């Protein structure tokens, strides 16, 4: 809650022949440049590996994770070089289509995990999104289905298919395949080695302007990419200007984020790739700001959710792993956008999980996707709360809302008075 009072080719994972092992070692030096990868495990920990030379002491844990008795594959969506946010939007769409295909047919038997490919530098835009597939039964139809998926790709840039194999000496290898003509061709192979954990989550350089937007223009640019349709935005802005001319008392004027003028498109954008969905919610905050700007000059305005909520859920959702992998305190991603109307006071009402479940049940309404996730996933709930607490300029004032309404109201009024309102 925010208070504003003034404007602001088929291969099996068994043992390989000595001759094939020698061939694998011989091709290990063909890597154009090293790539690092990270995978989120079921316990919310992250494991990192790198493609390199087998002399660099392989780790048996990786062989256990990716090697036999099952078989593991990696599918990555290459990021085509280009200017602006266009390449990110296109890659996000390819990634989403790929996810939908992986959840169909024989590929449903695979255990699916997020896979991030990243380089040694911390440059934004260097992240390669993909999937790690683990087939515990090593079924021959799995690899066949993956090759068919690549063949059916109508885009100029195909996803990259990698296959993990263990040799007779326990070394784990990744073989990279491409479709050329009527068959698949191995274009690279390298030894899979344990990589040291990076100082910060590899996704952090990409958070700004792909998950959390620094300003309105950055969010709008995503939705103005070729292929996007923006008549809804024009209509929403017109309605926003019309709504801002109203004069309503505080108890009747409590705008929501996203505002009603674009809420009819919420379900559509919830099905869009992450960067498009986050841009939609980000622009919703600016529309809310235009609605409250005029009213806040006359009397205080309370907003139910605002930028803090948009950013907190985006960060907690997109940054894989547990609490320790969130952006550190004072990271730029926690800073309020400079061009967005800033609240004078932000209150974060909290209750324990049991009380929240009881109140939701008492509403008699269907749970939202976010509410269901908060209830089912304790780690996700903790990440959301920690992200809220790290917000700055302005920060969130925590209010224990488990007490009676009257007591909570008194606490809130005291905080408002201390803030000088």
Short mmCIF file of C-alpha atoms in Angstrom, two decimals, residues 11-393:
data_model
loop_
_atom_site.label_atom_id
_atom_site.label_comp_id
_atom_site.label_asym_id
_atom_site.label_seq_id
_atom_site.Cartn_x
_atom_site.Cartn_y
_atom_site.Cartn_z
CA UNK A 11 23.92 -42.09 -28.88
CA UNK A 12 23.46 -43.96 -25.61
CA UNK A 13 24.80 -42.83 -22.28
CA UNK A 14 26.52 -46.11 -21.48
CA UNK A 15 30.26 -46.66 -21.67
CA UNK A 16 31.92 -45.35 -24.81
CA UNK A 17 34.64 -47.19 -26.66
CA UNK A 18 38.24 -46.13 -26.13
CA UNK A 19 38.37 -44.92 -29.71
CA UNK A 20 35.35 -42.68 -29.23
CA UNK A 21 36.78 -41.38 -25.95
CA UNK A 22 39.92 -40.35 -27.80
CA UNK A 23 37.81 -38.60 -30.44
CA UNK A 24 35.95 -36.69 -27.74
CA UNK A 25 39.20 -35.52 -26.19
CA UNK A 26 40.54 -34.51 -29.59
CA UNK A 27 37.57 -32.27 -30.26
CA UNK A 28 37.58 -30.68 -26.79
CA UNK A 29 39.68 -27.81 -28.06
CA UNK A 30 37.19 -26.73 -30.71
CA UNK A 31 35.19 -24.51 -28.35
CA UNK A 32 35.14 -20.96 -29.69
CA UNK A 33 34.98 -19.54 -26.17
CA UNK A 34 34.14 -20.90 -22.74
CA UNK A 35 30.50 -20.91 -21.65
CA UNK A 36 29.23 -21.28 -18.12
CA UNK A 37 25.88 -22.75 -17.16
CA UNK A 38 23.73 -22.81 -14.07
CA UNK A 39 20.85 -25.13 -13.21
CA UNK A 40 18.39 -24.88 -10.33
CA UNK A 41 18.07 -28.13 -8.37
CA UNK A 42 14.89 -29.33 -6.60
CA UNK A 43 16.21 -28.10 -3.23
CA UNK A 44 16.51 -24.53 -4.66
CA UNK A 45 20.29 -24.68 -4.74
CA UNK A 46 22.18 -23.86 -7.93
CA UNK A 47 24.89 -25.91 -9.58
CA UNK A 48 27.31 -24.32 -12.04
CA UNK A 49 29.35 -26.01 -14.73
CA UNK A 50 31.69 -24.97 -17.51
CA UNK A 51 32.84 -26.51 -20.78
CA UNK A 52 36.58 -26.97 -20.81
CA UNK A 53 39.57 -29.29 -20.88
CA UNK A 54 39.35 -32.75 -19.23
CA UNK A 55 42.66 -32.12 -17.48
CA UNK A 56 40.91 -29.62 -15.22
CA UNK A 57 39.80 -32.19 -12.64
CA UNK A 58 36.20 -33.18 -13.40
CA UNK A 59 33.66 -33.43 -10.60
CA UNK A 60 31.90 -36.75 -10.03
CA UNK A 61 28.78 -34.93 -8.80
CA UNK A 62 28.12 -33.59 -12.29
CA UNK A 63 28.37 -37.06 -13.77
CA UNK A 64 25.85 -38.25 -11.18
CA UNK A 65 23.57 -35.33 -12.00
CA UNK A 66 23.72 -35.43 -15.80
CA UNK A 67 25.09 -38.87 -16.65
CA UNK A 68 23.74 -42.44 -16.57
CA UNK A 69 21.58 -44.35 -15.82
CA UNK A 70 19.30 -41.74 -17.41
CA UNK A 71 20.14 -39.32 -20.16
CA UNK A 72 20.29 -35.53 -20.06
CA UNK A 73 19.89 -32.92 -22.78
CA UNK A 74 20.16 -29.16 -22.95
CA UNK A 75 18.19 -26.87 -25.23
CA UNK A 76 19.21 -23.21 -25.46
CA UNK A 77 17.74 -20.29 -27.39
CA UNK A 78 20.51 -18.27 -29.06
CA UNK A 79 20.30 -14.51 -28.74
CA UNK A 80 20.65 -12.97 -32.18
CA UNK A 81 22.81 -9.81 -32.11
CA UNK A 82 20.95 -6.59 -32.72
CA UNK A 83 20.17 -3.15 -31.40
CA UNK A 84 17.61 -2.21 -28.79
CA UNK A 85 15.39 -4.68 -27.01
CA UNK A 86 14.30 -6.45 -30.21
CA UNK A 87 16.64 -9.46 -29.87
CA UNK A 88 15.52 -10.01 -26.26
CA UNK A 89 11.84 -9.92 -27.20
CA UNK A 90 12.35 -12.33 -30.09
CA UNK A 91 14.40 -14.71 -27.94
CA UNK A 92 11.74 -14.59 -25.22
CA UNK A 93 9.05 -15.58 -27.72
CA UNK A 94 11.17 -18.46 -29.04
CA UNK A 95 11.84 -19.57 -25.47
CA UNK A 96 8.13 -19.62 -24.61
CA UNK A 97 7.20 -21.57 -27.75
CA UNK A 98 9.94 -24.05 -26.93
CA UNK A 99 8.58 -24.52 -23.41
CA UNK A 100 5.11 -25.24 -24.78
CA UNK A 101 6.51 -27.88 -27.13
CA UNK A 102 8.56 -29.54 -24.40
CA UNK A 103 5.36 -30.11 -22.43
CA UNK A 104 3.80 -32.19 -25.20
CA UNK A 105 4.11 -35.77 -26.44
CA UNK A 106 6.94 -38.05 -25.32
CA UNK A 107 8.94 -35.11 -23.93
CA UNK A 108 6.51 -34.87 -21.02
CA UNK A 109 8.34 -37.78 -19.40
CA UNK A 110 11.43 -35.63 -18.93
CA UNK A 111 12.25 -33.70 -15.77
CA UNK A 112 12.46 -30.06 -16.85
CA UNK A 113 14.70 -27.45 -15.22
CA UNK A 114 15.69 -23.90 -16.06
CA UNK A 115 19.11 -23.58 -17.66
CA UNK A 116 21.05 -20.34 -17.95
CA UNK A 117 24.08 -19.99 -20.18
CA UNK A 118 26.39 -17.06 -19.50
CA UNK A 119 29.85 -15.85 -20.36
CA UNK A 120 32.77 -14.92 -18.13
CA UNK A 121 31.82 -11.23 -18.25
CA UNK A 122 28.99 -9.49 -16.41
CA UNK A 123 27.64 -7.71 -19.47
CA UNK A 124 23.88 -7.30 -19.79
CA UNK A 125 22.34 -9.26 -22.63
CA UNK A 126 24.88 -12.10 -22.40
CA UNK A 127 22.40 -14.53 -20.82
CA UNK A 128 21.20 -17.48 -22.89
CA UNK A 129 17.95 -18.98 -21.62
CA UNK A 130 17.17 -22.65 -22.06
CA UNK A 131 16.13 -25.92 -20.50
CA UNK A 132 17.79 -28.97 -19.02
CA UNK A 133 15.88 -32.18 -19.73
CA UNK A 134 16.52 -35.32 -17.72
CA UNK A 135 15.01 -38.56 -19.03
CA UNK A 136 15.35 -41.08 -16.15
CA UNK A 137 14.33 -43.99 -18.42
CA UNK A 138 16.69 -43.06 -21.29
CA UNK A 139 13.87 -43.70 -23.77
CA UNK A 140 14.91 -43.66 -27.47
CA UNK A 141 11.83 -41.59 -28.38
CA UNK A 142 13.11 -38.65 -26.32
CA UNK A 143 16.06 -37.84 -28.55
CA UNK A 144 14.00 -38.48 -31.65
CA UNK A 145 11.34 -36.04 -30.42
CA UNK A 146 13.97 -33.38 -29.69
CA UNK A 147 15.39 -33.66 -33.21
CA UNK A 148 11.87 -33.44 -34.66
CA UNK A 149 11.26 -30.35 -32.54
CA UNK A 150 14.37 -28.71 -34.02
CA UNK A 151 13.35 -29.71 -37.54
CA UNK A 152 9.90 -28.17 -37.08
CA UNK A 153 11.37 -24.81 -36.07
CA UNK A 154 10.35 -22.28 -38.72
CA UNK A 155 12.64 -19.53 -37.43
CA UNK A 156 15.95 -18.52 -38.92
CA UNK A 157 17.73 -19.29 -35.67
CA UNK A 158 17.21 -22.81 -34.37
CA UNK A 159 17.51 -23.83 -30.71
CA UNK A 160 20.78 -25.56 -29.88
CA UNK A 161 20.59 -29.20 -28.78
CA UNK A 162 23.30 -30.59 -26.52
CA UNK A 163 23.60 -34.13 -25.23
CA UNK A 164 25.52 -35.25 -22.14
CA UNK A 165 27.56 -38.48 -22.16
CA UNK A 166 29.86 -40.19 -19.71
CA UNK A 167 32.91 -42.12 -20.96
CA UNK A 168 34.58 -45.21 -19.54
CA UNK A 169 36.79 -43.09 -17.27
CA UNK A 170 33.87 -41.23 -15.72
CA UNK A 171 34.44 -38.00 -17.64
CA UNK A 172 31.27 -36.16 -18.64
CA UNK A 173 31.04 -34.69 -22.14
CA UNK A 174 28.63 -32.34 -23.84
CA UNK A 175 28.10 -32.83 -27.58
CA UNK A 176 26.42 -30.03 -29.52
CA UNK A 177 24.23 -30.85 -32.52
CA UNK A 178 22.81 -28.86 -35.42
CA UNK A 179 20.45 -29.86 -38.21
CA UNK A 180 22.00 -29.55 -41.64
CA UNK A 181 20.25 -30.84 -44.70
CA UNK A 182 18.41 -34.04 -43.80
CA UNK A 183 20.41 -35.00 -40.73
CA UNK A 184 22.07 -33.81 -37.56
CA UNK A 185 25.73 -32.85 -37.42
CA UNK A 186 27.95 -32.63 -34.36
CA UNK A 187 29.42 -29.14 -34.32
CA UNK A 188 31.19 -29.18 -30.97
CA UNK A 189 32.06 -31.26 -27.93
CA UNK A 190 33.72 -30.42 -24.65
CA UNK A 191 34.28 -31.81 -21.19
CA UNK A 192 31.76 -30.75 -18.53
CA UNK A 193 33.49 -29.45 -15.40
CA UNK A 194 32.32 -28.03 -12.12
CA UNK A 195 32.52 -24.23 -12.13
CA UNK A 196 32.97 -22.05 -9.04
CA UNK A 197 29.86 -20.25 -7.88
CA UNK A 198 29.85 -16.69 -9.22
CA UNK A 199 29.89 -13.82 -6.76
CA UNK A 200 26.40 -12.77 -7.87
CA UNK A 201 23.59 -14.58 -9.64
CA UNK A 202 24.41 -14.58 -13.39
CA UNK A 203 20.98 -13.19 -14.25
CA UNK A 204 21.53 -9.96 -12.29
CA UNK A 205 23.00 -7.90 -15.18
CA UNK A 206 19.89 -8.72 -17.22
CA UNK A 207 17.30 -7.83 -14.57
CA UNK A 208 17.13 -4.14 -15.39
CA UNK A 209 14.97 -3.39 -18.43
CA UNK A 210 13.98 -7.03 -18.96
CA UNK A 211 12.34 -7.82 -15.62
CA UNK A 212 12.38 -4.50 -13.73
CA UNK A 213 12.35 -1.38 -15.89
CA UNK A 214 14.25 1.76 -14.96
CA UNK A 215 11.88 4.15 -16.71
CA UNK A 216 8.73 4.35 -18.79
CA UNK A 217 10.51 4.52 -22.14
CA UNK A 218 12.35 1.25 -21.50
CA UNK A 219 9.09 -0.56 -20.77
CA UNK A 220 7.25 1.03 -23.66
CA UNK A 221 10.04 0.12 -26.10
CA UNK A 222 9.36 -3.56 -25.42
CA UNK A 223 5.70 -3.23 -26.38
CA UNK A 224 6.52 -1.13 -29.44
CA UNK A 225 8.70 -3.82 -30.97
CA UNK A 226 7.55 -4.98 -34.46
CA UNK A 227 4.78 -7.53 -34.08
CA UNK A 228 3.38 -5.95 -30.92
CA UNK A 229 -0.03 -4.28 -31.02
CA UNK A 230 -0.51 -1.15 -28.93
CA UNK A 231 -4.05 0.20 -29.47
CA UNK A 232 -4.78 -0.82 -25.89
CA UNK A 233 -2.08 1.57 -24.66
CA UNK A 234 -3.49 4.54 -26.55
CA UNK A 235 -7.00 3.84 -25.25
CA UNK A 236 -5.69 3.31 -21.73
CA UNK A 237 -3.87 6.65 -21.70
CA UNK A 238 -7.00 8.42 -22.95
CA UNK A 239 -9.06 6.84 -20.18
CA UNK A 240 -6.36 7.68 -17.68
CA UNK A 241 -6.49 11.39 -18.52
CA UNK A 242 -10.28 11.32 -18.28
CA UNK A 243 -10.19 9.57 -14.92
CA UNK A 244 -7.70 12.08 -13.51
CA UNK A 245 -10.27 14.87 -13.87
CA UNK A 246 -12.54 13.31 -11.24
CA UNK A 247 -12.67 14.55 -7.66
CA UNK A 248 -13.52 11.77 -5.23
CA UNK A 249 -13.12 11.46 -1.46
CA UNK A 250 -10.32 9.28 -0.15
CA UNK A 251 -12.60 6.42 0.89
CA UNK A 252 -13.99 6.12 -2.66
CA UNK A 253 -10.77 6.70 -4.58
CA UNK A 254 -8.27 3.86 -4.25
CA UNK A 255 -6.71 3.07 -7.64
CA UNK A 256 -5.22 -0.37 -8.26
CA UNK A 257 -2.14 -1.47 -10.14
CA UNK A 258 -2.67 -2.45 -12.90
CA UNK A 259 -5.46 0.13 -13.17
CA UNK A 260 -8.99 -0.74 -14.37
CA UNK A 261 -8.35 0.98 -17.71
CA UNK A 262 -6.01 -1.87 -18.76
CA UNK A 263 -7.14 -4.71 -16.46
CA UNK A 264 -9.15 -6.26 -19.30
CA UNK A 265 -5.85 -7.13 -21.01
CA UNK A 266 -4.27 -8.62 -17.89
CA UNK A 267 -5.05 -12.25 -18.76
CA UNK A 268 -3.67 -11.77 -22.27
CA UNK A 269 -0.38 -10.38 -21.03
CA UNK A 270 -0.10 -12.98 -18.26
CA UNK A 271 0.33 -15.53 -21.07
CA UNK A 272 3.05 -13.53 -22.79
CA UNK A 273 6.83 -14.07 -22.34
CA UNK A 274 8.37 -12.59 -19.21
CA UNK A 275 9.84 -9.42 -20.73
CA UNK A 276 6.51 -8.49 -22.38
CA UNK A 277 4.43 -9.32 -19.29
CA UNK A 278 6.71 -7.30 -17.02
CA UNK A 279 6.64 -4.34 -19.41
CA UNK A 280 2.84 -4.38 -19.33
CA UNK A 281 2.71 -4.27 -15.52
CA UNK A 282 5.42 -1.61 -15.44
CA UNK A 283 3.44 0.68 -17.75
CA UNK A 284 0.40 0.02 -15.56
CA UNK A 285 2.21 1.83 -12.75
CA UNK A 286 2.70 4.89 -14.94
CA UNK A 287 -1.00 4.89 -15.84
CA UNK A 288 -1.85 4.71 -12.14
CA UNK A 289 0.49 7.63 -11.54
CA UNK A 290 -1.29 9.76 -14.15
CA UNK A 291 -4.63 9.00 -12.49
CA UNK A 292 -3.51 10.02 -9.01
CA UNK A 293 -1.32 12.99 -9.93
CA UNK A 294 -4.16 15.53 -9.98
CA UNK A 295 -6.10 14.06 -7.06
CA UNK A 296 -3.03 13.92 -4.82
CA UNK A 297 -2.75 17.72 -5.06
CA UNK A 298 -6.14 18.00 -3.33
CA UNK A 299 -6.11 15.19 -0.78
CA UNK A 300 -4.11 12.08 0.17
CA UNK A 301 -4.46 9.09 -2.16
CA UNK A 302 -3.98 5.45 -1.21
CA UNK A 303 -2.81 3.02 -3.89
CA UNK A 304 -3.36 -0.71 -3.50
CA UNK A 305 -0.05 -2.05 -4.90
CA UNK A 306 2.33 -0.02 -6.97
CA UNK A 307 5.89 -0.28 -8.29
CA UNK A 308 7.18 -2.13 -5.21
CA UNK A 309 4.74 -4.98 -5.79
CA UNK A 310 5.52 -5.17 -9.51
CA UNK A 311 9.26 -5.29 -8.89
CA UNK A 312 9.19 -7.64 -5.88
CA UNK A 313 7.24 -10.39 -7.64
CA UNK A 314 9.30 -10.01 -10.82
CA UNK A 315 12.63 -10.35 -9.00
CA UNK A 316 11.51 -13.24 -6.78
CA UNK A 317 10.11 -15.13 -9.77
CA UNK A 318 12.93 -14.66 -12.25
CA UNK A 319 15.97 -15.08 -9.98
CA UNK A 320 16.36 -18.83 -9.54
CA UNK A 321 17.51 -20.45 -6.32
CA UNK A 322 16.84 -19.55 -2.71
CA UNK A 323 17.17 -16.37 -0.65
CA UNK A 324 20.94 -16.19 -0.92
CA UNK A 325 20.78 -15.70 -4.69
CA UNK A 326 18.64 -12.55 -4.63
CA UNK A 327 20.32 -9.28 -5.64
CA UNK A 328 22.24 -7.93 -2.65
CA UNK A 329 20.96 -4.98 -0.66
CA UNK A 330 21.39 -1.57 -2.36
CA UNK A 331 21.46 -3.15 -5.82
CA UNK A 332 20.09 -0.75 -8.51
CA UNK A 333 17.16 -3.09 -9.14
CA UNK A 334 15.70 -2.04 -5.76
CA UNK A 335 15.74 1.68 -6.62
CA UNK A 336 12.53 3.54 -7.47
CA UNK A 337 12.36 4.71 -11.14
CA UNK A 338 13.34 8.35 -11.42
CA UNK A 339 10.45 9.29 -13.74
CA UNK A 340 7.62 7.63 -11.75
CA UNK A 341 5.41 9.49 -9.26
CA UNK A 342 6.90 8.59 -5.88
CA UNK A 343 4.81 7.83 -2.77
CA UNK A 344 5.57 9.59 0.50
CA UNK A 345 4.92 6.48 2.53
CA UNK A 346 4.85 2.77 1.65
CA UNK A 347 3.27 0.27 4.05
CA UNK A 348 3.78 -3.48 3.75
CA UNK A 349 1.04 -5.33 5.64
CA UNK A 350 2.18 -8.78 6.74
CA UNK A 351 0.51 -11.79 8.35
CA UNK A 352 1.73 -15.29 9.05
CA UNK A 353 0.97 -18.02 6.46
CA UNK A 354 -1.81 -19.59 8.52
CA UNK A 355 -3.63 -16.30 9.02
CA UNK A 356 -3.27 -15.39 5.34
CA UNK A 357 -4.79 -18.75 4.30
CA UNK A 358 -7.69 -18.25 6.75
CA UNK A 359 -8.46 -14.77 5.43
CA UNK A 360 -8.29 -15.87 1.82
CA UNK A 361 -10.72 -18.66 2.59
CA UNK A 362 -13.05 -16.20 4.27
CA UNK A 363 -13.21 -14.04 1.17
CA UNK A 364 -14.96 -16.78 -0.77
CA UNK A 365 -13.00 -15.81 -3.89
CA UNK A 366 -10.85 -17.92 -6.17
CA UNK A 367 -7.13 -17.72 -5.38
CA UNK A 368 -4.96 -15.82 -7.80
CA UNK A 369 -1.90 -17.49 -9.30
CA UNK A 370 0.35 -15.40 -7.04
CA UNK A 371 -1.61 -16.29 -3.90
CA UNK A 372 -1.47 -20.00 -4.73
CA UNK A 373 2.29 -19.77 -5.31
CA UNK A 374 2.83 -17.94 -2.02
CA UNK A 375 0.88 -20.60 -0.16
CA UNK A 376 2.51 -23.60 -1.81
CA UNK A 377 6.11 -22.40 -2.07
CA UNK A 378 7.70 -21.29 1.17
CA UNK A 379 10.98 -20.32 -0.53
CA UNK A 380 9.15 -18.11 -3.03
CA UNK A 381 7.23 -16.41 -0.20
CA UNK A 382 10.47 -15.68 1.65
CA UNK A 383 12.04 -14.28 -1.52
CA UNK A 384 9.10 -11.93 -2.07
CA UNK A 385 9.26 -10.69 1.54
CA UNK A 386 13.02 -10.19 1.43
CA UNK A 387 12.77 -8.29 -1.85
CA UNK A 388 10.15 -5.96 -0.37
CA UNK A 389 12.41 -5.31 2.61
CA UNK A 390 15.34 -4.35 0.38
CA UNK A 391 13.41 -1.73 -1.58
CA UNK A 392 14.83 1.77 -1.27
CA UNK A 393 13.91 5.36 -2.05
#
